[in-house]
Amino acid sequence: MSYRWLVTGCSGGLGRVLAEAALNRGDQVVATARDPRSLEDLLARHPETCRATALDVTKAGDAAAAAALAEREFGGVDVLVNNAGYGMLGAIEEGTPDEYRPLFETNVFGVIETTRAVLPLLRKAGGGRIVMMSSGAGIAGIAGDGYYNATKFALEGLSEALAQEVAPFGIATIIVEPGPFRTEFLGRSMRVAAAEMPEYAETAGARRRYRADNDGLQAGDPRKAVDVILRAVDAERPPLHLPLGERAYALARTKFAAFLESMDEWEPLALKTAFGDA
């Protein structure tokens, strides 16, 4: 069975690799990017099954126009991939509103608007998939990633609620949580707080150094990640959460173990909080 896709953020990274993989297996794809000129090679190689359009998720109307293009050209959408986004490094005290507010506009509000624009087409299709590109940063907070963590934690909560809302329509939600993969994420897709306070050199500063030392050297292979995502999309019962790579699994297992340990320690006291409890 072939699918009709709408993928945001296809100029590079996992979004680009995923769009290419879907096209290579014969699916139809509306590939989007802020600058659609970056998609000309996709169009040239797949003139019958690929359409490209500008989509800046922070601009009102762009998502609705992309959805209309998908309906006009391919008759609808079966798979929405919310991939557009970027990262930000810096301690919470170092960040400024003009740095972190645009991050939320793209990573959170842009996802909301794109999802709202495409949901009528998914319901019309009688089912489908919504792939939310989260991150290991959506599993556990890390010093220096706080603002990016906040956007991905918001995406995780949004997606879990959305999954319950759209399940009756036959629409499955897949939250993809990659660890480090060798894309442009640590390069052109990463912003860094302009202020760098020496007080945070050993905490948030470690993330700045990580970026400098690991850009282009990440262990994860994007094509292998996309292979797993495609298998999840094709699955009869897709996973709600899909961590990818050893780092993402380590983050999840470490967090859950600490969470349960803390719960067990405080449970006898924390449960005695109802009226009438001693």
Short mmCIF file of C-alpha atoms in Angstrom, two decimals, residues 5-239:
data_model
loop_
_atom_site.label_atom_id
_atom_site.label_comp_id
_atom_site.label_asym_id
_atom_site.label_seq_id
_atom_site.Cartn_x
_atom_site.Cartn_y
_atom_site.Cartn_z
CA TRP A 5 2.77 12.15 2.89
CA LEU A 6 3.12 15.75 3.99
CA VAL A 7 6.51 16.34 5.59
CA THR A 8 7.72 19.59 7.14
CA GLY A 9 11.36 20.61 7.38
CA CYS A 10 12.65 18.73 4.32
CA SER A 11 15.63 20.96 3.57
CA GLY A 12 17.87 18.61 5.55
CA GLY A 13 18.16 16.23 8.47
CA LEU A 14 15.79 13.38 9.18
CA GLY A 15 12.96 15.14 7.37
CA ARG A 16 14.90 15.14 4.11
CA VAL A 17 16.00 11.51 4.47
CA LEU A 18 12.46 10.43 5.34
CA ALA A 19 10.93 12.24 2.35
CA GLU A 20 13.51 10.64 0.04
CA ALA A 21 12.88 7.17 1.47
CA ALA A 22 9.12 7.51 1.08
CA LEU A 23 9.55 8.63 -2.54
CA ASN A 24 12.02 5.85 -3.29
CA ARG A 25 9.50 3.23 -2.27
CA GLY A 26 6.82 4.72 -4.52
CA ASP A 27 4.82 6.86 -2.10
CA GLN A 28 3.54 10.35 -2.90
CA VAL A 29 5.11 13.18 -0.91
CA VAL A 30 4.42 16.86 -0.44
CA ALA A 31 7.86 18.00 0.74
CA THR A 32 8.04 21.38 2.40
CA ALA A 33 10.73 23.79 3.53
CA ARG A 34 11.00 27.48 4.24
CA ASP A 35 12.91 27.78 0.97
CA PRO A 36 11.50 25.30 -1.56
CA ARG A 37 14.52 25.77 -3.82
CA SER A 38 16.29 23.31 -1.52
CA LEU A 39 13.85 20.65 -2.76
CA GLU A 40 14.45 21.02 -6.51
CA ASP A 41 16.53 17.84 -6.72
CA LEU A 42 13.70 15.82 -5.14
CA LEU A 43 11.29 17.18 -7.72
CA ALA A 44 13.69 16.40 -10.54
CA ARG A 45 14.11 12.78 -9.48
CA HIS A 46 10.43 12.18 -8.67
CA PRO A 47 8.38 14.45 -10.93
CA GLU A 48 5.24 12.31 -10.75
CA THR A 49 5.12 11.60 -7.03
CA CYS A 50 6.72 14.64 -5.41
CA ARG A 51 5.37 18.13 -4.93
CA ALA A 52 7.30 20.85 -3.12
CA THR A 53 6.08 24.02 -1.50
CA ALA A 54 7.16 26.72 0.92
CA LEU A 55 6.08 26.11 4.48
CA ASP A 56 7.33 28.26 7.31
CA VAL A 57 5.43 26.82 10.26
CA THR A 58 5.51 30.20 12.02
CA LYS A 59 3.64 31.95 9.18
CA ALA A 60 -0.14 31.99 9.27
CA GLY A 61 -1.63 30.26 6.27
CA ASP A 62 1.43 28.32 5.12
CA ALA A 63 0.29 25.03 6.66
CA ALA A 64 -3.23 25.37 5.27
CA ALA A 65 -1.79 26.08 1.80
CA ALA A 66 0.41 22.97 1.98
CA ALA A 67 -2.56 20.85 3.05
CA ALA A 68 -4.62 22.25 0.17
CA LEU A 69 -1.81 21.38 -2.25
CA ALA A 70 -1.74 17.80 -0.95
CA GLU A 71 -5.50 17.47 -1.44
CA ARG A 72 -5.41 19.03 -4.89
CA GLU A 73 -2.46 17.04 -6.22
CA PHE A 74 -2.79 13.69 -4.42
CA GLY A 75 -6.34 13.67 -3.11
CA GLY A 76 -5.39 13.96 0.55
CA VAL A 77 -2.89 12.97 3.23
CA ASP A 78 -2.29 9.64 4.95
CA VAL A 79 0.87 10.53 6.90
CA LEU A 80 1.77 13.88 8.43
CA VAL A 81 5.34 14.29 9.65
CA ASN A 82 5.94 17.26 11.92
CA ASN A 83 9.70 17.51 11.54
CA ALA A 84 10.44 21.23 11.21
CA GLY A 85 12.28 22.61 14.22
CA TYR A 86 15.63 23.60 15.65
CA GLY A 87 17.60 23.48 18.88
CA MET A 88 18.92 26.00 21.36
CA LEU A 89 21.79 25.75 23.81
CA GLY A 90 22.31 27.86 26.89
CA ALA A 91 21.52 28.03 30.57
CA ILE A 92 18.06 29.24 31.54
CA GLU A 93 19.57 32.42 32.97
CA GLU A 94 21.56 33.00 29.79
CA GLY A 95 18.59 32.88 27.40
CA THR A 96 16.66 36.01 26.40
CA PRO A 97 13.07 36.37 25.12
CA ASP A 98 14.18 37.20 21.59
CA GLU A 99 16.10 33.89 21.60
CA TYR A 100 13.66 31.48 23.25
CA ARG A 101 10.27 32.79 22.10
CA PRO A 102 10.95 32.05 18.40
CA LEU A 103 12.02 28.55 19.46
CA PHE A 104 8.56 27.93 20.92
CA GLU A 105 6.89 29.49 17.87
CA THR A 106 8.58 26.92 15.63
CA ASN A 107 8.85 23.80 17.79
CA VAL A 108 5.47 24.01 19.53
CA PHE A 109 3.03 26.47 17.99
CA GLY A 110 4.14 25.65 14.45
CA VAL A 111 3.45 21.97 15.08
CA ILE A 112 0.02 22.80 16.47
CA GLU A 113 -0.96 24.86 13.43
CA THR A 114 0.33 22.29 10.94
CA THR A 115 -1.47 19.47 12.73
CA ARG A 116 -4.72 21.43 12.87
CA ALA A 117 -4.46 22.15 9.14
CA VAL A 118 -3.94 18.50 8.17
CA LEU A 119 -6.28 16.74 10.61
CA PRO A 120 -9.39 17.26 8.44
CA LEU A 121 -7.63 15.45 5.57
CA LEU A 122 -6.57 12.56 7.82
CA ARG A 123 -10.10 12.19 9.13
CA LYS A 124 -11.43 12.33 5.57
CA ALA A 125 -9.02 9.55 4.62
CA GLY A 126 -10.50 7.39 7.35
CA GLY A 127 -7.23 6.94 9.20
CA GLY A 128 -3.53 7.52 8.95
CA ARG A 129 -0.45 8.40 10.91
CA ILE A 130 0.88 11.53 12.60
CA VAL A 131 4.63 11.37 13.16
CA MET A 132 5.85 13.86 15.76
CA MET A 133 9.61 14.35 15.61
CA SER A 134 10.49 14.86 19.24
CA SER A 135 13.92 14.09 20.69
CA GLY A 136 15.76 12.44 23.52
CA ALA A 137 15.45 15.97 24.88
CA GLY A 138 11.73 15.28 25.16
CA ILE A 139 12.45 12.37 27.50
CA ALA A 140 14.80 13.94 30.03
CA GLY A 141 16.03 17.44 30.82
CA ILE A 142 19.73 18.19 30.50
CA ALA A 143 21.59 21.27 31.72
CA GLY A 144 22.14 23.60 28.80
CA ASP A 145 19.21 22.19 26.83
CA GLY A 146 16.49 23.62 29.05
CA TYR A 147 14.67 25.70 26.48
CA TYR A 148 14.86 22.97 23.85
CA ASN A 149 13.77 20.44 26.50
CA ALA A 150 10.76 22.64 27.26
CA THR A 151 9.62 22.68 23.62
CA LYS A 152 9.98 18.92 23.28
CA PHE A 153 8.30 18.20 26.62
CA ALA A 154 5.40 20.35 25.37
CA LEU A 155 5.34 18.34 22.14
CA GLU A 156 5.26 15.07 24.08
CA GLY A 157 2.28 16.13 26.17
CA LEU A 158 0.46 17.52 23.17
CA SER A 159 1.07 14.31 21.23
CA GLU A 160 -0.09 12.00 24.02
CA ALA A 161 -3.37 13.92 24.30
CA LEU A 162 -3.73 14.06 20.51
CA ALA A 163 -3.23 10.30 20.28
CA GLN A 164 -6.27 9.72 22.48
CA GLU A 165 -8.37 12.25 20.58
CA VAL A 166 -7.72 10.90 17.09
CA ALA A 167 -7.56 7.17 17.80
CA PRO A 168 -11.34 6.78 17.20
CA PHE A 169 -10.74 8.03 13.64
CA GLY A 170 -8.17 5.32 12.97
CA ILE A 171 -5.29 7.79 13.21
CA ALA A 172 -2.20 6.65 15.11
CA THR A 173 0.30 9.09 16.64
CA ILE A 174 3.99 8.18 16.75
CA ILE A 175 6.34 10.26 18.90
CA VAL A 176 9.85 9.75 17.55
CA GLU A 177 12.59 10.46 20.12
CA PRO A 178 16.00 10.32 18.42
CA GLY A 179 19.29 10.49 20.24
CA PRO A 180 22.32 11.90 18.39
CA PHE A 181 22.17 11.24 14.65
CA ARG A 182 24.60 12.55 12.06
CA THR A 183 22.52 15.37 10.60
CA GLU A 184 22.90 19.15 10.51
CA PHE A 185 21.22 19.43 13.93
CA LEU A 186 24.34 20.46 15.87
CA GLY A 187 25.33 22.75 12.99
CA ARG A 188 22.92 25.02 11.15
CA SER A 189 19.91 23.74 13.09
CA MET A 190 21.27 24.80 16.47
CA ARG A 191 21.08 28.24 18.05
CA VAL A 192 23.26 29.21 21.00
CA ALA A 193 22.43 31.81 23.64
CA ALA A 194 24.57 34.88 23.00
CA ALA A 195 25.28 35.37 26.70
CA GLU A 196 27.75 32.89 28.18
CA MET A 197 28.06 33.16 31.95
CA PRO A 198 31.14 31.67 33.61
CA GLU A 199 28.97 30.58 36.54
CA TYR A 200 27.48 27.87 34.28
CA ALA A 201 30.71 26.72 32.66
CA GLU A 202 30.57 23.23 34.22
CA THR A 203 26.84 22.63 33.68
CA ALA A 204 25.25 24.33 30.67
CA GLY A 205 28.72 25.06 29.33
CA ALA A 206 29.30 21.34 28.91
CA ARG A 207 26.54 21.26 26.27
CA ARG A 208 28.23 24.06 24.34
CA ARG A 209 31.43 22.04 24.32
CA TYR A 210 29.53 18.91 23.32
CA ARG A 211 28.24 20.69 20.24
CA ALA A 212 31.68 21.88 19.23
CA ASP A 213 33.21 18.43 19.69
CA ASN A 214 30.48 16.27 18.15
CA ASP A 215 29.01 18.11 15.16
CA GLY A 216 29.31 15.71 12.24
CA LEU A 217 30.57 12.88 14.45
CA GLN A 218 27.29 11.62 15.92
CA ALA A 219 27.02 7.84 16.07
CA GLY A 220 23.51 7.54 14.64
CA ASP A 221 22.94 6.80 10.94
CA PRO A 222 19.94 8.84 9.69
CA ARG A 223 19.03 6.27 7.03
CA LYS A 224 18.78 3.52 9.62
CA ALA A 225 16.64 5.78 11.79
CA VAL A 226 14.30 6.39 8.87
CA ASP A 227 14.07 2.66 8.19
CA VAL A 228 12.72 2.20 11.73
CA ILE A 229 10.31 5.13 11.34
CA LEU A 230 8.94 3.64 8.11
CA ARG A 231 8.41 0.28 9.79
CA ALA A 232 6.52 2.05 12.61
CA VAL A 233 4.34 3.93 10.10
CA ASP A 234 3.58 0.67 8.29
CA ALA A 235 2.85 -1.28 11.48
CA GLU A 236 -0.70 -2.33 12.23
CA ARG A 237 -0.19 -1.14 15.83
CA PRO A 238 2.42 1.64 15.75
CA PRO A 239 4.20 2.58 18.96
#
